[in-house]
């Protein structure tokens, strides 16, 4: 079945802030490597489910034990299994995988070599399933398919915007980047919902932000991470302001490390310092600022600072109800925490 050649997403009509514009399930997805043993392979929550989707993949995982391939290889494998089992009547997306750009011609030789190594891993991972690759649709050899998948997949996040998986949402690849987007993507399990964060005019292009300004690629042990973060923050405290992106990232890391070490007083100090910079970089109603306010509010509540916690939860709810909607599990959590504070303060 041929699909329409559409190059961007536009709004059919007027959209209000907080309105759900589009919702969809992934074409294919996989659990992030760190969550393989704890998250369900269907709903991404901590319960077993989804054996039909996982059955074929399970053979491949056993073949490589104790090694686990990268998320991109496992996502590609699930995409291949889906392509091989899919009938023409199953195709409901605006774009098929074959119509997605691979950008191979634009890649450096180094990146192409990296894709080649991943394809080698794929062949080992598939084992006896390798013979099925000849049944792929024309033009979808493993390396071009891998390029298409890695260029067009999205990280799947949980309620607190922590990455728990990666998915291929074919129609969503039409969304272009904007530093001041009019939409955000919110996940409930693996289901993606595109929500407006401001008023959208009819026929206006729908945009999202591709990147997290504060993203980092390094992971360290929490004790070492906290020590290094504190040393750097102390060294530059009178030289570089908290609104500096790198200082803000350090504040986030120090807060995460402190929470992991059950040092909630220190975590709250760093969380409070991060609130103003978050407001600067993540203008309302950005979900990242709402989640940061929720985290700080939880710490304030735990420390018995009820009035401060009430203020943080109130701000978090006012922001979160726009990108998440009033029925999202995280919005309900904020509302519940706010009610707890009000009850403890004798306001209800």
mmCIF file of C-alpha atoms in Angstrom, residues 9-171:
data_model
loop_
_atom_site.group_PDB
_atom_site.id
_atom_site.type_symbol
_atom_site.label_atom_id
_atom_site.label_comp_id
_atom_site.label_asym_id
_atom_site.label_seq_id
_atom_site.Cartn_x
_atom_site.Cartn_y
_atom_site.Cartn_z
ATOM 1 C CA UNK A 9 2.829 17.554 10.598
ATOM 2 C CA UNK A 10 0.339 20.418 10.575
ATOM 3 C CA UNK A 11 -2.665 21.049 12.786
ATOM 4 C CA UNK A 12 -6.045 20.332 11.190
ATOM 5 C CA UNK A 13 -7.684 22.983 13.328
ATOM 6 C CA UNK A 14 -7.234 25.177 16.361
ATOM 7 C CA UNK A 15 -5.573 23.515 19.348
ATOM 8 C CA UNK A 16 -5.566 24.788 22.920
ATOM 9 C CA UNK A 17 -2.766 24.422 25.449
ATOM 10 C CA UNK A 18 -3.031 21.022 27.129
ATOM 11 C CA UNK A 19 -5.063 19.455 24.326
ATOM 12 C CA UNK A 20 -4.081 15.988 23.091
ATOM 13 C CA UNK A 21 -3.267 16.383 19.389
ATOM 14 C CA UNK A 22 -2.348 12.802 18.503
ATOM 15 C CA UNK A 23 -1.839 9.490 20.290
ATOM 16 C CA UNK A 24 -0.274 6.283 19.000
ATOM 17 C CA UNK A 25 1.386 2.979 19.843
ATOM 18 C CA UNK A 26 4.923 2.262 18.572
ATOM 19 C CA UNK A 27 5.549 0.282 15.401
ATOM 20 C CA UNK A 28 8.291 -1.426 17.388
ATOM 21 C CA UNK A 29 10.002 -0.764 20.705
ATOM 22 C CA UNK A 30 12.332 -2.291 23.256
ATOM 23 C CA UNK A 31 13.134 -1.898 26.927
ATOM 24 C CA UNK A 32 16.306 0.052 27.720
ATOM 25 C CA UNK A 33 19.206 -2.220 28.624
ATOM 26 C CA UNK A 34 19.230 -1.117 32.280
ATOM 27 C CA UNK A 35 15.541 -2.045 32.717
ATOM 28 C CA UNK A 36 15.495 -5.458 31.025
ATOM 29 C CA UNK A 37 15.107 -7.367 34.300
ATOM 30 C CA UNK A 38 12.586 -5.070 35.974
ATOM 31 C CA UNK A 39 10.210 -3.611 33.386
ATOM 32 C CA UNK A 40 7.391 -5.362 31.555
ATOM 33 C CA UNK A 41 8.030 -5.661 27.819
ATOM 34 C CA UNK A 42 4.494 -4.481 27.069
ATOM 35 C CA UNK A 43 3.533 -1.644 29.412
ATOM 36 C CA UNK A 44 7.078 -0.758 30.634
ATOM 37 C CA UNK A 45 5.904 -1.129 34.217
ATOM 38 C CA UNK A 46 7.264 -3.565 36.768
ATOM 39 C CA UNK A 47 5.094 -6.581 35.950
ATOM 40 C CA UNK A 48 5.359 -9.488 33.494
ATOM 41 C CA UNK A 49 3.299 -9.282 30.312
ATOM 42 C CA UNK A 50 3.704 -9.308 26.516
ATOM 43 C CA UNK A 51 5.060 -12.816 25.961
ATOM 44 C CA UNK A 52 3.902 -12.880 22.303
ATOM 45 C CA UNK A 53 6.164 -9.940 21.387
ATOM 46 C CA UNK A 54 9.060 -11.091 23.546
ATOM 47 C CA UNK A 55 9.052 -14.817 22.656
ATOM 48 C CA UNK A 56 11.141 -14.575 19.493
ATOM 49 C CA UNK A 57 13.489 -11.981 20.990
ATOM 50 C CA UNK A 58 14.016 -14.188 24.055
ATOM 51 C CA UNK A 59 15.787 -16.836 21.944
ATOM 52 C CA UNK A 60 18.205 -14.188 20.699
ATOM 53 C CA UNK A 61 18.912 -12.856 24.197
ATOM 54 C CA UNK A 62 19.674 -16.369 25.458
ATOM 55 C CA UNK A 63 22.073 -16.887 22.562
ATOM 56 C CA UNK A 64 24.309 -14.003 23.675
ATOM 57 C CA UNK A 65 24.131 -14.511 27.456
ATOM 58 C CA UNK A 66 25.611 -12.981 29.541
ATOM 59 C CA UNK A 67 26.200 -10.217 26.990
ATOM 60 C CA UNK A 68 23.316 -7.933 26.064
ATOM 61 C CA UNK A 69 23.339 -6.090 22.719
ATOM 62 C CA UNK A 70 22.737 -2.364 22.487
ATOM 63 C CA UNK A 71 19.241 -0.897 22.526
ATOM 64 C CA UNK A 72 19.553 -0.025 18.827
ATOM 65 C CA UNK A 73 20.330 -3.636 17.863
ATOM 66 C CA UNK A 74 17.437 -4.974 19.928
ATOM 67 C CA UNK A 75 15.064 -2.349 18.501
ATOM 68 C CA UNK A 76 16.202 -3.230 14.975
ATOM 69 C CA UNK A 77 15.608 -6.922 15.697
ATOM 70 C CA UNK A 78 12.065 -6.252 16.881
ATOM 71 C CA UNK A 79 11.489 -4.064 13.809
ATOM 72 C CA UNK A 80 12.675 -6.882 11.538
ATOM 73 C CA UNK A 81 10.360 -9.374 13.247
ATOM 74 C CA UNK A 82 7.477 -6.918 12.817
ATOM 75 C CA UNK A 83 8.269 -6.374 9.123
ATOM 76 C CA UNK A 84 8.401 -10.112 8.476
ATOM 77 C CA UNK A 85 5.066 -10.783 10.180
ATOM 78 C CA UNK A 86 3.196 -7.690 8.981
ATOM 79 C CA UNK A 87 0.520 -7.907 6.317
ATOM 80 C CA UNK A 88 -0.442 -5.047 4.004
ATOM 81 C CA UNK A 89 -3.715 -4.569 5.890
ATOM 82 C CA UNK A 90 -1.731 -3.885 9.083
ATOM 83 C CA UNK A 91 -0.165 -0.719 7.676
ATOM 84 C CA UNK A 92 -1.918 2.308 9.164
ATOM 85 C CA UNK A 93 0.946 4.807 9.405
ATOM 86 C CA UNK A 94 1.368 7.879 7.207
ATOM 87 C CA UNK A 95 4.865 6.658 6.353
ATOM 88 C CA UNK A 96 6.218 3.146 5.902
ATOM 89 C CA UNK A 97 9.733 2.337 7.105
ATOM 90 C CA UNK A 98 10.947 2.186 3.502
ATOM 91 C CA UNK A 99 9.867 5.808 2.993
ATOM 92 C CA UNK A 100 11.898 7.048 5.957
ATOM 93 C CA UNK A 101 15.268 8.647 5.300
ATOM 94 C CA UNK A 102 18.372 6.639 6.200
ATOM 95 C CA UNK A 103 20.773 9.597 5.719
ATOM 96 C CA UNK A 104 23.498 7.087 4.819
ATOM 97 C CA UNK A 105 24.810 9.347 2.057
ATOM 98 C CA UNK A 106 25.342 12.148 4.590
ATOM 99 C CA UNK A 107 27.140 10.015 7.178
ATOM 100 C CA UNK A 108 30.864 10.086 7.789
ATOM 101 C CA UNK A 109 32.898 6.972 7.048
ATOM 102 C CA UNK A 110 33.449 6.554 10.779
ATOM 103 C CA UNK A 111 29.710 6.475 11.459
ATOM 104 C CA UNK A 112 29.112 4.059 8.583
ATOM 105 C CA UNK A 113 31.805 1.819 10.027
ATOM 106 C CA UNK A 114 30.030 1.944 13.391
ATOM 107 C CA UNK A 115 26.776 0.862 11.733
ATOM 108 C CA UNK A 116 28.671 -1.991 10.111
ATOM 109 C CA UNK A 117 29.868 -3.204 13.515
ATOM 110 C CA UNK A 118 26.295 -3.062 14.825
ATOM 111 C CA UNK A 119 25.128 -5.119 11.836
ATOM 112 C CA UNK A 120 27.749 -7.744 12.666
ATOM 113 C CA UNK A 121 26.388 -7.850 16.212
ATOM 114 C CA UNK A 122 22.890 -8.170 14.735
ATOM 115 C CA UNK A 123 23.881 -11.237 12.711
ATOM 116 C CA UNK A 124 25.339 -12.953 15.783
ATOM 117 C CA UNK A 125 22.290 -11.959 17.829
ATOM 118 C CA UNK A 126 19.827 -13.327 15.257
ATOM 119 C CA UNK A 127 21.629 -16.667 14.831
ATOM 120 C CA UNK A 128 19.433 -19.079 12.874
ATOM 121 C CA UNK A 129 16.946 -16.261 12.314
ATOM 122 C CA UNK A 130 19.472 -14.691 9.887
ATOM 123 C CA UNK A 131 17.928 -16.556 6.989
ATOM 124 C CA UNK A 132 14.783 -14.487 7.371
ATOM 125 C CA UNK A 133 16.633 -11.300 6.357
ATOM 126 C CA UNK A 134 16.284 -12.290 2.700
ATOM 127 C CA UNK A 135 12.514 -11.921 3.123
ATOM 128 C CA UNK A 136 12.731 -8.213 4.000
ATOM 129 C CA UNK A 137 10.999 -5.758 1.632
ATOM 130 C CA UNK A 138 13.118 -4.492 -1.295
ATOM 131 C CA UNK A 139 15.627 -1.789 -0.371
ATOM 132 C CA UNK A 140 15.649 -2.670 3.319
ATOM 133 C CA UNK A 141 18.978 -4.387 3.826
ATOM 134 C CA UNK A 142 20.177 -4.538 7.464
ATOM 135 C CA UNK A 143 22.519 -1.524 7.337
ATOM 136 C CA UNK A 144 20.014 0.833 5.660
ATOM 137 C CA UNK A 145 17.279 -0.412 7.992
ATOM 138 C CA UNK A 146 19.525 0.189 11.010
ATOM 139 C CA UNK A 147 20.233 3.719 9.757
ATOM 140 C CA UNK A 148 16.507 4.382 9.346
ATOM 141 C CA UNK A 149 15.706 3.060 12.817
ATOM 142 C CA UNK A 150 18.455 4.992 14.630
ATOM 143 C CA UNK A 151 17.607 8.240 12.815
ATOM 144 C CA UNK A 152 13.884 8.067 13.507
ATOM 145 C CA UNK A 153 13.405 6.424 16.916
ATOM 146 C CA UNK A 154 12.386 8.166 20.149
ATOM 147 C CA UNK A 155 13.394 7.582 23.747
ATOM 148 C CA UNK A 156 10.426 6.359 25.805
ATOM 149 C CA UNK A 157 10.323 8.005 29.223
ATOM 150 C CA UNK A 158 8.511 7.186 32.433
ATOM 151 C CA UNK A 159 6.442 9.582 34.526
ATOM 152 C CA UNK A 160 9.544 11.392 35.804
ATOM 153 C CA UNK A 161 11.018 11.710 32.278
ATOM 154 C CA UNK A 162 13.679 9.037 32.863
ATOM 155 C CA UNK A 163 14.413 6.984 29.735
ATOM 156 C CA UNK A 164 13.141 3.397 30.100
ATOM 157 C CA UNK A 165 13.009 2.317 26.473
ATOM 158 C CA UNK A 166 13.266 3.281 22.834
ATOM 159 C CA UNK A 167 10.551 3.088 20.190
ATOM 160 C CA UNK A 168 9.861 3.612 16.514
ATOM 161 C CA UNK A 169 6.768 5.773 15.953
ATOM 162 C CA UNK A 170 6.622 6.033 12.180
ATOM 163 C CA UNK A 171 4.243 8.975 11.784
#
